[in-house]
Amino acid sequence: MRAFRSLSGSELRLLFRDPGSLFFMVAFPAMLLVLNSGSDDLEIFVPGYLAMILAIGGIATLPAVMGTYRERKVLRRLATTPVSPLVLLTGQIAAQLVMGLAGAVIVGGVAVLGFGVAPPAHPAALALAFVLSALMCYAIGFVIAAVAPRARTAELIGLLVMFPMIFLAGAAIPREGLAGELREMGEYLPLTQAVTALRDSWAGTPSITTFLLISGIIILGTALAVALFRWE
Amino acid sequence: MTVIEVEDLSKSYGDTRAVDGVTFAVKRGETFGVLGHNGAGKTTTVECLVGLRRPDRGRVRVLGEDPARRRRAVARRMGVQLQEGELPDRMRVAEAMRVFATLYDRPGDWREVMERWDLGHLGGKAYGDLSGGQKQRLKLALALVGGPELVVLDELTTGLDPVARRETWTLIGDLKASGTTVVLVSHFMDEAEELCDRVAVFRRGRIAALGTPRELTGRTGTGSLEEAYLALAEERR
Ligand SMILES: Nc1ncnc2c1ncn2[C@@H]1O[C@H](COP(=O)(O)OP(=O)(O)OP(=O)(O)O)[C@@H](O)[C@H]1O
Ligand SMILES: [Mg+2]
C-alpha cells in the first residue's frame, strides 16, 4: 500500500510537471468551454469535454509514458525492486485518474458556476460513467503501449488514435455538427459510448446498455493488453 | 555461507552465446569482481542473478532462491544498479530516493544515504538535469536505499571523476565492513584490485580466470591486476 501510494503520487507529480499534459488535460478543455460559452446547449458540450480529457490522458499520454519507461529501462530498473507489476500499473492508472478528475472538476466547475450550465442530473451515474470511460481509455492506451516497438511510435500511435477519435466520437465537438458519413463512423468508436454515457448522466437518462458496452470494451481491451504487454 | 551459487550458467540471444557454461560462488560478506572485455557476458550474468533474465541452462541460486522464479523474494534483500536503466527525466533526486525507499520492507534512512553519496545538495534537481556522474551516484545510492544484504553493481564507477571514484571506493569499503556482500562489474583494474576479495575474468562468455587479485598476478607472473588482466587477454587470442 505504501509502495502504491508513493508510486502513484510520484507519477501524478510527474504528470503535473509535464507542460503538455497539464495544458491538454486541464487548460485546453477549459479554453474550449470558454470559446463555446455563447452556445445555448453547453450541457451537450461539457460531458464531451470530460470524455476528451480522459481520451487525451489515457489514449495519448499513457502509452507515451509507458513507451518511454520501457525504452529507457525504467521498468527494468523497477523490476529489480520488490514492487509488484500490478502495483506499478495501478499506480500509473491512479495518477491518470486523478489528473483526469482535476481537469473534469475545472471544466465542470467553470461550466456550472461560470456559465450557468445545469448541474449533473444523475451525479452517481456520472461518476460511474467517468470511471468506466477512464478505464476504457486506459485499456486502449495499454494496448497501444504493448504493440508500439518504441517510445516515439507509442506516442505517435496514441495521437493518431486519439485525435480522430475525439472529433468523430463527439467529444471535442458534438456529433450533431458532423456530416452524415463522419457521423456514421462515430457509431463504431469506443469513445462514442463514453460520450453517450457521460451526456446521458449529465442531462438525460442514463442507459444500462451503454454502461455494459463500455464494460465489455474494458474487459476486451484489458485482456488484449495483458496478452500483448512486454516489460522490455 | 554462500550467498550466490552459479553452476554451468548459459544464456544465448539468438545465435550469440552471451554466457557459455559459467560456474562461480560468492560467500557472505565477500566482494566479488566481474571483469572482462566488452561483450564478454558480464551484464548478461548479472541480469540472470537479479532475475531479469531466465538462463537457458544451468543453476542460479541467490540468497537461497532461484531469482528467475522468485524475483521479488530475492529483490527484497538485494540492491541493484543496472548498467542501463534510467529514471523519468522530471523525477527529482530526493523524490527518487524516497519513492525507492517505500518499495522495501525495512529501508534504510534515505536522507542519510543521499548525504553519504554526496547528493544532499541535489535533492531538488531533476534527474534529466544531472550530469552523467551525478546520475551514476544516484543510481548507486538507489541500490543501497533498501538496506540490502547483497548489492549487485554493474559498472560501478563508469562516468565518475577521479575524486568521486575514490569516494565510491571508500563507501564500498564501508559496505564491506558492515558485512554486505557485493558483486561489482568493473573495467578498472585498480578498482578491482583495491576492492575485490576475488575476481572472475570473463572472456567470450566463459570464465578465463578466477581467484584473488594476488593469485592472478602470481599465476601470470605480473606485478598488478592490470598487467595480469592484459596478460590473460593476450593468452588464447
Ligand atoms: N538484448 C540483447 N540482444 C541480443 N544480444 C545481446 C543482448 N544483450 C547482450 N547481447 C550480446 O551478448 C553478448 C554479451 O553481452 P553483455 O551485455 O553481457 O556483455 P558485457 O560483458 O556486459 O559487455 P560491456 O562491458 O560492454 O558492458 C554481446 O555479444 C552482446 O552483443
Ligand atoms: Mg555490461
PDB file of C-alpha atoms in Angstrom, chain A residues 2-3 6-7 9-11 13-14 17-19 69 72-85 232, chain B residues 47 52-53 71-72 75-76 80 82 84-92 95 98-100 102-105 142-143:
ATOM      1  CA  ARG A   2       2.871   2.304   0.891  1.00  0.00           C
ATOM      2  CA  ALA A   3       4.520   1.489  -2.416  1.00  0.00           C
ATOM      3  CA  SER A   6       4.267   6.712  -3.220  1.00  0.00           C
ATOM      4  CA  LEU A   7       4.444   5.467  -6.814  1.00  0.00           C
ATOM      5  CA  GLY A   9       1.885  10.166  -6.030  1.00  0.00           C
ATOM      6  CA  SER A  10       5.153  10.411  -7.853  1.00  0.00           C
ATOM      7  CA  GLU A  11       3.522   9.638 -11.226  1.00  0.00           C
ATOM      8  CA  ARG A  13       3.605  14.890  -9.773  1.00  0.00           C
ATOM      9  CA  LEU A  14       5.383  13.942 -12.999  1.00  0.00           C
ATOM     10  CA  ARG A  17       5.250  18.814 -14.168  1.00  0.00           C
ATOM     11  CA  ASP A  18       4.718  17.959 -17.824  1.00  0.00           C
ATOM     12  CA  PRO A  19       3.527  21.158 -19.516  1.00  0.00           C
ATOM     13  CA  TYR A  69       9.631   3.878 -19.381  1.00  0.00           C
ATOM     14  CA  ARG A  72      14.695   3.917 -21.087  1.00  0.00           C
ATOM     15  CA  LYS A  73      14.632   0.765 -18.961  1.00  0.00           C
ATOM     16  CA  VAL A  74      12.799   2.425 -16.093  1.00  0.00           C
ATOM     17  CA  LEU A  75      10.561  -0.639 -15.973  1.00  0.00           C
ATOM     18  CA  ARG A  76      13.551  -2.977 -15.828  1.00  0.00           C
ATOM     19  CA  ARG A  77      15.062  -0.964 -13.002  1.00  0.00           C
ATOM     20  CA  LEU A  78      11.807  -1.220 -11.081  1.00  0.00           C
ATOM     21  CA  ALA A  79      11.687  -4.938 -11.835  1.00  0.00           C
ATOM     22  CA  THR A  80      14.814  -5.330  -9.688  1.00  0.00           C
ATOM     23  CA  THR A  81      12.922  -3.919  -6.680  1.00  0.00           C
ATOM     24  CA  PRO A  82      10.292  -5.855  -4.680  1.00  0.00           C
ATOM     25  CA  VAL A  83       7.434  -3.861  -6.238  1.00  0.00           C
ATOM     26  CA  SER A  84       4.795  -5.975  -7.978  1.00  0.00           C
ATOM     27  CA  PRO A  85       3.915  -5.235 -11.596  1.00  0.00           C
ATOM     28  CA  GLU A 232      11.156  -4.600 -22.413  1.00  0.00           C
TER      29      GLU A 232
ATOM     30  CA  GLU B  47      20.877  -9.963 -15.200  1.00  0.00           C
ATOM     31  CA  LEU B  52      15.744 -10.125 -15.188  1.00  0.00           C
ATOM     32  CA  ARG B  53      16.749 -12.995 -17.465  1.00  0.00           C
ATOM     33  CA  ARG B  71      12.341 -12.490  -8.321  1.00  0.00           C
ATOM     34  CA  ARG B  72      10.549 -10.445  -5.678  1.00  0.00           C
ATOM     35  CA  ALA B  75      14.683  -8.342  -4.615  1.00  0.00           C
ATOM     36  CA  ARG B  76      13.586  -7.649  -1.034  1.00  0.00           C
ATOM     37  CA  VAL B  80      20.812  -3.474  -7.825  1.00  0.00           C
ATOM     38  CA  LEU B  82      21.949  -1.790 -13.737  1.00  0.00           C
ATOM     39  CA  GLU B  84      21.311   0.633 -18.303  1.00  0.00           C
ATOM     40  CA  GLY B  85      18.166   1.718 -16.534  1.00  0.00           C
ATOM     41  CA  GLU B  86      17.182   5.334 -16.234  1.00  0.00           C
ATOM     42  CA  LEU B  87      14.655   7.310 -14.242  1.00  0.00           C
ATOM     43  CA  PRO B  88      11.980   9.642 -15.609  1.00  0.00           C
ATOM     44  CA  ASP B  89      13.660  12.929 -16.570  1.00  0.00           C
ATOM     45  CA  ARG B  90      11.363  15.055 -14.446  1.00  0.00           C
ATOM     46  CA  MET B  91      11.768  12.960 -11.308  1.00  0.00           C
ATOM     47  CA  ARG B  92      13.833  14.742  -8.653  1.00  0.00           C
ATOM     48  CA  GLU B  95      11.864  12.089  -4.710  1.00  0.00           C
ATOM     49  CA  ARG B  98      12.037   8.469  -1.097  1.00  0.00           C
ATOM     50  CA  VAL B  99       9.960   6.514  -3.632  1.00  0.00           C
ATOM     51  CA  PHE B 100      12.528   3.729  -3.897  1.00  0.00           C
ATOM     52  CA  THR B 102       8.982   2.877   0.091  1.00  0.00           C
ATOM     53  CA  LEU B 103       9.344  -0.169  -2.172  1.00  0.00           C
ATOM     54  CA  TYR B 104      11.258  -2.076   0.532  1.00  0.00           C
ATOM     55  CA  ASP B 105      10.087  -3.580   3.815  1.00  0.00           C
ATOM     56  CA  LEU B 142      19.237   3.866  -5.049  1.00  0.00           C
ATOM     57  CA  ALA B 143      20.833   0.416  -4.994  1.00  0.00           C
TER      58      ALA B 143
END
